Amino acid sequence: MANKLETIDVHLHYGEFHALKGISLAIPDHSVTALIGPSGCGKSTYLRLFNRMNDLIPYTKITGQVLMDGEDIYKIKSSKIDHLRRTVGMVFQKPNPFPKSIFENVAYGLRVNGISDNSFIENQVEKTLRQAALWEEVKDKLKKSAFELSGGQQQRLCIARALAIEPTVILMDEPASALDPISTGKIEDLIFELKDQYTIIIVTHNMQQAGRVSDYTGFFYLGNLIEFDKTKKIFTNPSKQETENYITGRFG
Amino acid sequence: MRIRRFTEPIFESLIKICGYSSGFVVLLIIVFLFKEGISFFGSSPVEEGFTMYVHASNPVKDLSAAQIKDVFDQKITNWKALGGADQPIDFEFLPKCIDSYMDSLPGSLAFFPSAQTDGKLKSAIPIKIDKITVGKFLSDTEWFPTSRPAARMGVMPLLLGTLLVSFFAIIIALPLGLAASIYLAEIADERIRKILKPVIELLAGIPSVVYGFFGLVVIVPLVQSTFNLPVGETALAGSIVLAIMALPTIITVSEDALRTTPRAMKEASLALGASQWQTIRLVTVPYAASGITAAAILGIGRAIGETMAALMVTGNSAIMPPTLLQPVRTIPATIAAELGEAPFGGLHFQALFALGCLLFIITLIINLLVERVSAKRN
């Protein structure tokens, strides 16, 4: 399987703080990769490398290479960053719909990318809401504010919003951490369904979740990538002692 | 423990007293303002102690303040224009002896102290003067509060002047303020923001007389030379100075509103491939819309209520209708300029209080609007 994303010796500094210490990792195409590790270990920072979200934080310095389909995304022109972000969808920790209608939330990504064909937008909104398993629940209230939905529905709406612009990679930053078990279950089912079409990276604090949804798992600790392997291997027979300690709950 | 049991109720009642008394003071100010202001309505525009007299045979029984002034200014010279017989008006201001004067001239109109007539007049009778009403106060277009024999208290030019100056002030200040607040909240470097924000907030603390002075030496000559005017003290100069004064309020309040937009929401927009400008336009500004509206209304409030700077740069003449490139007179400037000369408790004095009431009502409406707009936000 080809590698969709790859980082080669990436270091990241927030001012004085050395957040990522030389991470080299290749992420296969059409797979789910879970990033685990204790808080502050750098896994979210690592995730945000791939759509250059770290750029928004002042005093950030990045060295090394971040490749997507073999191209270094930190070498592209700054005017092309918007285009990069269009191909990399992101779902955040807390549901963050815009203060707009359900329909406009999903259509937003299309509109800002210059698509004005209304029938295309309508089709795309329905398609992605179906993909996110939300269509049946919201089809009669598309004009209503997104804030009227429950937390779990809002998060699925955010997933639909990310899917609408047809990215190839989806980054998920603890997408279920603010949700109840039933909503979490729905999100996990969704991740499972999406895996065929997308490359998904998910940051999670929930060990069972990582075990359930992912094909590969990377364990981060204090800005280092300790171990990366097939999820099954990591959870049954990790090769590093730290990984085993963390997974079995002895620290972290 | 025992001491606390005593001290706590004492502090509690002290705090209660402070709360009640400040509320009471506010109430007292309003009551006082309206008591003086309202007693203005229903009084006669002719100076107290004086009466207007006409010949006993004259069919005209009542006159308005506007008519009296026109007679005095010799714009009206015939009784016919006032609904009487076709005879010239002989107007006499304080004649030596009213009876003998009146007797000889059937077309006469005289302004005379009421105390000297003792009610024993043969040929002269007092004419009824229309009382000042709320409607007339609001609709009359002349402001001559000290003119004799009858004062004209029309608030229209002052009100329109105030609204004109404030309206253009906000037209100037709002786009600038919004742009500056977007720059500060979204675009500016953290270092620049740390310097600029306190500087802008400092501007809000500069006394208005200093702004007025600045306006007088910088803006007024600039307006005069730019538009080639005989005088630079115009509504436009006032608008510019008031806009500068309203800017800090607008910038700080709307910048605070813009900064309440959750970071996650902006990141979501950027992550969908929106540019920074699209994110500002489609997410940040709509999210902060109610806060920005509140900022605009507060700015208007500041402009409408501003006294000193308006007094110094607007030229203070109650021209009707007020235009941008002519001097205007605002309500607060009128009160400030005239209160010192108005005899305590007199008609003019009360008229200024009525102006105060009007201003109070306008700002009250603005404050209620702010409340409504910011209540919507939550």
XYZ file of C-alpha atoms in Angstrom:
630
model
C 0.000 0.000 0.000
C 1.308 3.433 -0.974
C 2.062 6.030 1.618
C -0.341 8.938 1.513
C 1.419 11.024 4.098
C 4.944 10.980 5.352
C 7.016 13.063 7.723
C 10.778 12.963 7.723
C 12.604 14.157 10.821
C 10.091 16.876 11.692
C 10.949 19.185 14.551
C 8.476 21.784 15.767
C 9.128 24.592 18.242
C 6.546 26.832 19.862
C 8.867 29.647 20.913
C 11.182 27.936 23.394
C 9.109 24.790 23.660
C 10.295 21.832 21.603
C 6.970 20.139 20.830
C 7.964 17.588 18.195
C 11.405 16.033 18.344
C 12.274 14.564 14.985
C 9.217 12.574 13.974
C 9.617 10.261 10.984
C 6.508 8.368 10.066
C 4.771 7.069 6.955
C 1.003 6.780 6.898
C -0.488 4.308 4.380
C -3.276 5.297 2.024
C -6.882 4.283 2.795
C -6.225 3.383 6.369
C -7.070 4.616 9.831
C -4.132 5.630 11.939
C -4.626 6.333 15.631
C -2.255 8.603 17.520
C -2.207 7.947 21.238
C -0.247 9.269 24.168
C -0.636 11.320 27.326
C -1.751 14.982 27.198
C 0.910 17.329 25.897
C 2.829 14.581 24.113
C 2.566 16.326 20.739
C 0.041 14.095 19.001
C -2.427 16.923 18.239
C 0.426 19.145 17.122
C 1.594 16.370 14.830
C -1.919 15.975 13.419
C -2.115 19.678 12.679
C 1.045 19.541 10.583
C -0.880 18.014 7.714
C -3.211 20.946 7.073
C -0.718 23.541 8.278
C -2.945 24.578 11.174
C 0.140 25.103 13.308
C 0.975 28.051 11.068
C -1.762 30.016 12.821
C 0.086 29.966 16.117
C 2.696 32.720 16.357
C 6.356 31.891 16.985
C 6.056 28.405 15.510
C 9.144 26.996 13.779
C 9.049 23.809 11.748
C 11.984 21.900 10.234
C 12.053 18.627 8.327
C 9.783 17.422 5.562
C 6.037 16.818 5.535
C 5.073 14.979 2.374
C 1.657 14.431 0.915
C 1.606 12.229 -2.179
C 5.342 12.795 -2.252
C 5.173 16.592 -2.319
C 6.479 18.700 0.565
C 3.475 20.715 1.748
C 5.710 23.186 3.577
C 7.393 24.155 0.297
C 4.223 25.250 -1.482
C 3.413 28.911 -2.013
C 1.448 30.525 0.793
C -1.345 31.243 -1.686
C -1.718 27.490 -2.200
C -2.312 26.736 1.481
C -6.068 27.235 1.072
C -5.981 24.616 -1.650
C -4.041 22.217 0.528
C -6.596 22.607 3.312
C -9.324 21.789 0.841
C -7.808 18.370 0.271
C -7.337 17.730 3.998
C -10.538 17.761 6.021
C -10.453 18.250 9.765
C -12.812 17.360 12.604
C -12.149 19.044 15.904
C -12.343 17.957 19.502
C -15.512 19.840 20.311
C -18.323 20.148 17.783
C -17.840 23.601 16.249
C -20.627 24.273 13.756
C -20.907 27.793 12.379
C -23.768 29.972 13.609
C -25.631 29.226 10.379
C -28.293 26.789 9.258
C -27.576 23.075 9.019
C -27.575 23.342 5.228
C -25.243 26.331 5.135
C -22.820 24.624 7.496
C -22.293 21.807 5.045
C -22.363 24.129 2.039
C -19.811 26.511 3.565
C -16.722 24.699 2.313
C -18.154 24.580 -1.203
C -19.115 28.233 -1.200
C -15.752 29.506 0.018
C -14.112 27.457 -2.688
C -16.022 29.331 -5.316
C -18.769 26.829 -6.113
C -22.056 28.579 -6.763
C -24.019 25.928 -8.661
C -26.984 25.491 -6.328
C -28.144 22.094 -7.543
C -24.609 20.753 -7.161
C -24.428 22.175 -3.644
C -27.795 20.661 -2.738
C -26.740 17.247 -4.019
C -23.434 17.434 -2.209
C -25.106 18.474 1.072
C -27.505 15.547 0.899
C -24.779 13.113 -0.114
C -22.432 14.051 2.708
C -25.177 14.229 5.314
C -26.100 10.676 4.298
C -22.431 9.665 4.514
C -22.292 11.118 8.006
C -25.465 9.173 8.923
C -27.263 12.388 9.773
C -29.597 12.859 6.798
C -32.593 11.034 8.230
C -32.424 13.091 11.413
C -32.105 16.525 9.824
C -33.707 16.313 6.369
C -36.818 18.176 7.552
C -34.985 20.962 9.326
C -32.100 21.904 7.058
C -32.973 25.587 7.424
C -32.795 25.441 11.221
C -29.743 26.652 13.143
C -27.033 24.045 13.627
C -27.022 24.918 17.320
C -30.400 23.220 17.716
C -28.777 19.823 17.193
C -27.466 17.657 20.020
C -23.716 17.445 20.621
C -23.420 14.114 18.808
C -25.446 15.377 15.853
C -23.345 18.538 15.727
C -20.188 16.454 15.546
C -21.595 14.377 12.703
C -22.578 17.630 11.012
C -18.964 18.767 11.332
C -17.870 15.505 9.727
C -20.345 16.053 6.886
C -19.010 19.581 6.527
C -15.470 18.236 6.235
C -16.540 15.597 3.688
C -18.433 18.056 1.488
C -15.313 19.485 -0.108
C -14.193 15.937 -1.002
C -10.848 15.779 0.765
C -8.558 12.785 0.470
C -7.323 12.944 4.040
C -9.410 13.433 7.181
C -7.772 14.555 10.408
C -9.741 13.911 13.575
C -8.644 15.525 16.812
C -10.349 13.549 19.587
C -13.634 13.680 17.704
C -15.625 11.781 20.323
C -14.113 13.077 23.546
C -17.042 15.448 24.233
C -19.724 12.902 23.348
C -21.783 10.286 25.148
C -21.169 6.541 24.441
C -24.025 6.221 21.925
C -22.860 9.200 19.858
C -19.307 7.924 20.155
C -20.446 4.577 18.761
C -22.036 6.294 15.781
C -18.879 8.282 15.072
C -16.777 5.123 15.255
C -19.094 3.300 12.834
C -18.750 6.269 10.558
C -14.959 6.173 10.690
C -15.130 2.522 9.755
C -17.298 3.314 6.724
C -15.130 6.211 5.570
C -11.903 4.260 5.628
C -12.428 2.868 2.124
C -12.367 6.277 0.536
C -10.165 8.367 2.776
C -6.945 8.324 4.706
C -7.897 9.017 8.286
C -5.705 10.058 11.184
C -7.385 10.135 14.551
C -5.982 11.485 17.794
C -7.588 9.863 20.783
C -7.235 9.481 24.524
C -9.448 6.457 24.495
C -7.422 3.249 24.226
C -10.430 1.070 23.400
C -11.417 3.493 20.674
C -7.962 3.326 19.126
C -8.136 -0.479 19.308
C -11.599 -0.567 17.741
C -11.251 1.801 14.819
C -7.646 1.927 13.699
C -5.399 -0.152 11.481
C -2.197 1.485 12.682
C -1.321 3.114 15.949
C 1.430 5.530 16.846
C 2.392 6.136 20.453
C 3.719 9.611 21.274
C 5.488 10.570 24.441
C 7.078 13.932 25.311
C 7.328 14.981 21.675
C 8.836 11.710 20.505
C 7.264 8.958 18.474
C 7.979 5.951 20.642
C 6.449 3.263 18.499
C 4.408 2.916 15.326
C 2.971 -0.360 14.117
C -0.173 -2.260 13.255
C -2.763 -1.618 15.930
C -3.054 -5.271 16.718
C 0.669 -5.515 17.344
C 0.752 -2.394 19.524
C -2.095 -3.582 21.693
C -1.057 -7.195 22.042
C 2.699 -7.232 21.797
C 4.324 -3.794 21.831
C 8.039 -3.789 21.306
C 8.767 -0.858 23.675
C 8.341 -0.936 27.413
C 6.881 2.632 27.549
C 4.148 1.642 25.110
C 3.181 -1.319 27.174
C 3.153 0.748 30.357
C 0.913 3.338 28.783
C -1.507 0.851 27.221
C -1.859 -1.151 30.357
C -2.530 2.030 32.328
C 0.597 2.074 34.427
C 1.152 5.734 33.600
C -0.353 8.536 31.539
C -16.949 33.707 64.984
C -19.012 35.901 67.231
C -17.532 39.053 65.689
C -18.361 37.805 62.212
C -21.946 37.302 63.222
C -22.088 41.027 64.015
C -19.974 42.414 61.223
C -21.541 40.522 58.342
C -25.053 41.987 58.719
C -23.465 45.429 59.104
C -21.525 45.114 55.858
C -24.546 43.690 54.152
C -26.735 46.600 55.184
C -23.996 49.097 54.247
C -23.816 47.623 50.779
C -27.603 47.688 50.541
C -27.659 51.361 51.557
C -25.067 52.187 48.928
C -27.107 50.441 46.270
C -30.376 52.053 47.265
C -28.904 55.534 47.593
C -27.218 55.463 44.202
C -30.482 54.320 42.640
C -32.265 57.079 44.517
C -29.812 59.717 43.280
C -30.348 58.670 39.684
C -34.088 58.829 40.190
C -33.763 62.237 41.842
C -31.810 63.613 38.872
C -34.447 62.418 36.441
C -37.302 63.802 38.558
C -35.519 67.138 38.960
C -34.733 67.368 35.250
C -38.277 66.604 34.195
C -39.849 68.811 36.873
C -38.001 71.843 35.533
C -38.389 70.770 31.942
C -42.110 70.074 32.091
C -43.019 73.332 33.838
C -41.658 75.014 30.713
C -44.636 73.791 28.738
C -47.785 75.823 29.276
C -45.937 79.005 30.124
C -46.126 82.151 28.043
C -43.271 83.049 25.685
C -43.508 86.681 26.844
C -41.138 87.673 29.595
C -42.611 87.384 33.065
C -44.061 90.673 34.417
C -44.809 92.024 30.960
C -47.911 91.884 28.802
C -48.732 92.613 25.193
C -51.529 95.126 24.783
C -53.724 96.073 21.826
C -56.350 98.741 21.326
C -59.677 97.742 22.871
C -61.388 97.934 19.490
C -58.950 95.539 17.776
C -60.680 92.308 16.654
C -57.440 90.278 16.934
C -57.613 88.483 20.259
C -54.571 86.231 20.288
C -51.110 86.079 18.763
C -48.367 83.472 18.590
C -44.744 84.038 19.521
C -43.781 83.699 15.854
C -46.228 86.422 14.829
C -45.001 88.769 17.528
C -41.433 88.301 16.413
C -42.376 88.958 12.792
C -44.083 92.175 13.843
C -41.055 93.141 15.845
C -38.773 92.383 12.887
C -41.188 94.379 10.676
C -41.873 91.394 8.476
C -45.546 91.903 9.284
C -46.706 95.500 9.215
C -50.451 95.210 8.759
C -53.126 93.765 11.049
C -54.667 92.139 7.995
C -51.880 89.541 7.980
C -52.848 88.614 11.520
C -56.544 88.248 10.770
C -57.570 91.777 11.754
C -58.746 94.953 10.023
C -56.719 96.558 7.229
C -54.668 98.975 9.270
C -50.961 99.358 9.897
C -49.453 97.989 13.061
C -47.880 100.597 15.328
C -45.583 98.588 17.483
C -44.266 100.235 20.611
C -41.692 98.626 22.835
C -42.145 99.936 26.403
C -44.121 103.146 25.725
C -43.999 105.891 28.388
C -47.678 105.803 29.121
C -49.748 103.015 27.715
C -53.206 104.560 27.933
C -52.475 107.791 26.141
C -50.392 105.980 23.558
C -53.088 103.427 22.834
C -55.873 105.981 22.757
C -54.426 107.861 19.833
C -53.572 104.800 17.712
C -56.212 102.130 17.101
C -53.662 99.968 15.259
C -51.202 99.846 18.078
C -49.526 96.903 19.743
C -47.487 97.517 22.871
C -45.129 95.623 25.145
C -45.556 96.946 28.670
C -44.952 95.941 32.308
C -48.191 94.509 33.688
C -47.642 95.947 37.158
C -47.885 99.557 35.922
C -51.360 99.212 34.470
C -53.123 98.423 37.742
C -56.058 97.147 35.717
C -57.432 100.652 35.122
C -57.047 100.920 31.380
C -59.517 102.685 29.145
C -58.388 101.949 25.628
C -55.855 99.093 25.958
C -56.610 95.452 26.576
C -54.097 92.598 27.002
C -53.909 90.258 24.051
C -53.759 86.514 24.559
C -50.417 84.973 23.657
C -50.284 81.320 22.611
C -48.745 79.180 25.276
C -45.711 76.995 24.601
C -46.718 73.410 23.902
C -44.749 70.239 23.334
C -45.821 70.179 19.693
C -44.715 73.746 19.090
C -41.473 73.188 20.971
C -40.651 70.261 18.717
C -41.892 71.700 15.438
C -40.931 75.372 15.625
C -37.934 76.071 13.461
C -36.552 79.133 15.230
C -34.435 79.216 18.349
C -34.364 82.767 19.781
C -34.714 82.080 23.469
C -33.915 85.607 24.629
C -35.686 87.619 21.993
C -38.154 90.228 23.219
C -41.022 90.811 23.340
C -41.693 87.107 22.772
C -39.062 84.367 22.856
C -39.077 81.670 20.227
C -38.215 78.248 21.506
C -38.170 75.944 18.524
C -36.006 72.918 19.098
C -36.111 71.722 15.492
C -32.851 73.308 14.268
C -31.022 72.104 17.388
C -32.424 68.612 17.137
C -31.701 68.339 13.436
C -28.261 69.845 13.982
C -27.497 67.263 16.668
C -28.752 64.394 14.521
C -26.890 65.643 11.441
C -23.581 65.980 13.250
C -23.986 62.625 15.013
C -25.143 60.839 11.879
C -22.147 61.924 9.841
C -19.855 61.285 12.778
C -21.022 57.686 12.830
C -20.837 57.410 9.038
C -17.177 58.351 9.327
C -16.387 56.458 12.512
C -18.110 53.137 11.883
C -16.190 51.898 8.826
C -12.903 53.160 10.257
C -13.641 51.667 13.660
C -14.725 48.356 12.221
C -11.667 48.152 10.008
C -9.378 49.020 12.906
C -11.020 46.477 15.202
C -10.770 43.727 12.577
C -7.126 44.629 12.093
C -6.477 44.508 15.845
C -8.444 41.337 16.513
C -7.564 39.272 13.473
C -4.620 40.555 11.509
C -2.261 42.483 13.767
C 0.796 40.861 15.234
C 0.534 40.158 18.957
C 3.315 42.703 19.601
C 1.602 45.447 17.611
C -1.700 44.697 19.302
C -0.125 44.965 22.730
C 1.006 48.484 21.909
C -1.945 49.681 19.856
C -4.813 48.535 22.080
C -3.784 50.524 25.188
C -3.041 53.547 23.009
C -6.533 53.434 21.542
C -8.051 52.934 24.976
C -6.035 55.912 26.170
C -7.704 58.027 23.483
C -11.046 57.385 25.170
C -9.727 59.007 28.326
C -8.646 62.319 26.803
C -10.918 65.156 27.992
C -13.295 66.334 25.301
C -12.083 69.918 25.604
C -8.711 68.725 24.331
C -10.390 67.121 21.335
C -12.261 70.384 20.819
C -9.002 72.276 20.861
C -7.449 69.840 18.440
C -10.507 70.237 16.215
C -10.273 73.988 16.388
C -6.635 74.222 15.347
C -6.456 71.261 12.941
C -9.839 70.161 11.602
C -11.550 73.551 11.344
C -8.850 75.205 9.180
C -8.619 72.015 7.122
C -12.365 71.999 6.429
C -12.271 75.703 5.658
C -9.466 75.440 3.109
C -10.635 72.167 1.557
C -14.142 73.396 0.797
C -13.155 77.019 0.394
C -15.602 78.208 3.038
C -15.883 81.584 4.778
C -15.780 79.779 8.136
C -14.454 76.357 8.970
C -16.594 75.876 12.046
C -19.219 73.689 10.440
C -21.271 70.564 11.020
C -18.669 68.649 9.036
C -15.858 69.762 11.347
C -18.048 68.712 14.285
C -18.731 65.329 12.688
C -15.047 64.686 12.107
C -14.070 65.599 15.659
C -16.930 63.563 17.144
C -15.992 60.645 14.879
C -12.447 60.740 16.235
C -13.871 60.804 19.741
C -16.261 57.914 19.111
C -13.551 55.774 17.489
C -11.923 54.397 20.652
C -15.289 53.226 21.993
C -16.241 51.610 18.704
C -12.840 49.986 18.247
C -12.506 48.545 21.738
C -16.087 47.287 22.019
C -16.170 45.674 18.591
C -12.659 44.287 18.971
C -13.783 42.597 22.188
C -16.802 41.239 20.330
C -14.643 39.938 17.474
C -12.337 38.221 19.920
C -15.230 36.280 21.443
C -15.500 34.334 18.189
C -14.259 30.893 19.225
C -10.889 29.974 17.815
C -12.283 26.570 16.922
C -14.833 28.213 14.648
C -12.182 30.190 12.781
C -9.990 27.096 12.517
C -12.922 25.123 11.148
C -13.372 27.730 8.445
C -9.680 27.787 7.553
C -9.527 23.996 7.586
C -12.247 23.983 4.925
C -9.995 25.960 2.633
C -11.427 29.413 3.325
C -8.932 32.245 3.094
C -8.302 34.460 6.088
C -10.420 37.209 4.559
C -13.296 34.815 3.828
C -13.105 33.599 7.398
C -13.292 37.144 8.730
C -16.167 38.065 6.432
C -18.238 34.890 6.725
C -17.534 33.657 10.243
C -15.881 36.174 12.547
C -17.868 39.313 11.700
C -21.288 37.572 11.580
C -20.516 35.893 14.899
C -19.690 39.275 16.454
C -22.475 41.166 14.679
C -24.484 41.973 17.793
C -21.374 43.191 19.619
C -20.448 45.367 16.658
C -23.979 46.817 16.597
C -23.712 47.571 20.292
C -20.409 49.323 19.615
C -21.997 51.427 16.889
C -24.908 52.444 19.090
C -22.576 53.321 21.959
C -20.574 55.423 19.517
C -23.726 57.235 18.406
C -24.609 57.824 22.038
C -21.225 59.342 22.641
C -21.572 61.604 19.603
C -25.083 62.765 20.458
C -24.268 63.588 24.058
C -20.912 65.237 23.414
C -20.908 68.853 24.540
C -17.577 70.542 24.749
C -16.031 69.521 21.439
C -19.288 70.203 19.594
C -19.495 73.625 21.221
C -15.969 74.444 20.148
C -15.994 73.383 16.508
C -19.538 73.517 15.142
C -19.922 77.292 15.011
C -23.113 77.335 17.076
C -25.699 78.909 14.879
C -29.166 77.499 14.693
C -29.554 77.608 10.932
C -32.566 75.868 9.473
C -32.314 73.460 7.791
C -28.848 72.489 9.026
C -26.363 71.457 6.332
C -22.913 69.915 6.496
C -20.926 72.918 5.327
C -22.642 75.501 7.501
C -22.393 76.135 11.207
C -24.865 74.165 13.304
C -25.869 74.151 16.885
C -26.293 70.934 18.833
C -28.530 70.409 21.863
C -25.776 69.775 24.417
C -23.746 72.726 23.112
C -26.818 74.946 23.422
C -27.351 73.966 27.033
C -23.706 74.503 27.901
C -23.480 77.833 26.104
C -26.716 79.358 27.330
C -27.251 78.057 30.831
C -24.840 80.550 32.328
C -26.734 83.481 30.836
C -30.253 82.251 31.527
C -31.808 83.779 34.671
C -32.400 81.099 37.274
C -35.944 79.734 37.113
C -36.880 81.872 34.125
C -38.407 80.822 30.845
C -35.067 80.422 29.085
C -33.733 78.405 32.007
C -36.718 76.075 31.826
C -36.384 75.792 28.055
C -32.824 74.544 28.501
C -34.087 71.939 30.941
C -36.648 70.868 28.382
C -33.734 70.439 25.965
C -32.036 68.343 28.622
C -35.144 66.176 28.882
C -35.169 65.708 25.133
C -31.521 64.685 25.156
C -32.219 62.320 28.033
C -35.025 60.673 26.086
C -32.839 60.267 22.990
C -29.991 58.683 24.940
C -32.467 56.519 26.868
C -33.797 55.159 23.577
C -30.224 54.488 22.439
C -29.404 52.680 25.678
C -32.525 50.562 25.420
C -31.494 49.658 21.882
C -28.065 48.592 23.153
C -29.727 46.464 25.838
C -31.925 44.757 23.291
C -29.125 44.148 20.855
C -26.752 42.761 23.462
C -29.524 40.692 25.067
C -29.962 38.995 21.696
C -26.356 37.885 21.827
C -26.890 35.707 24.898
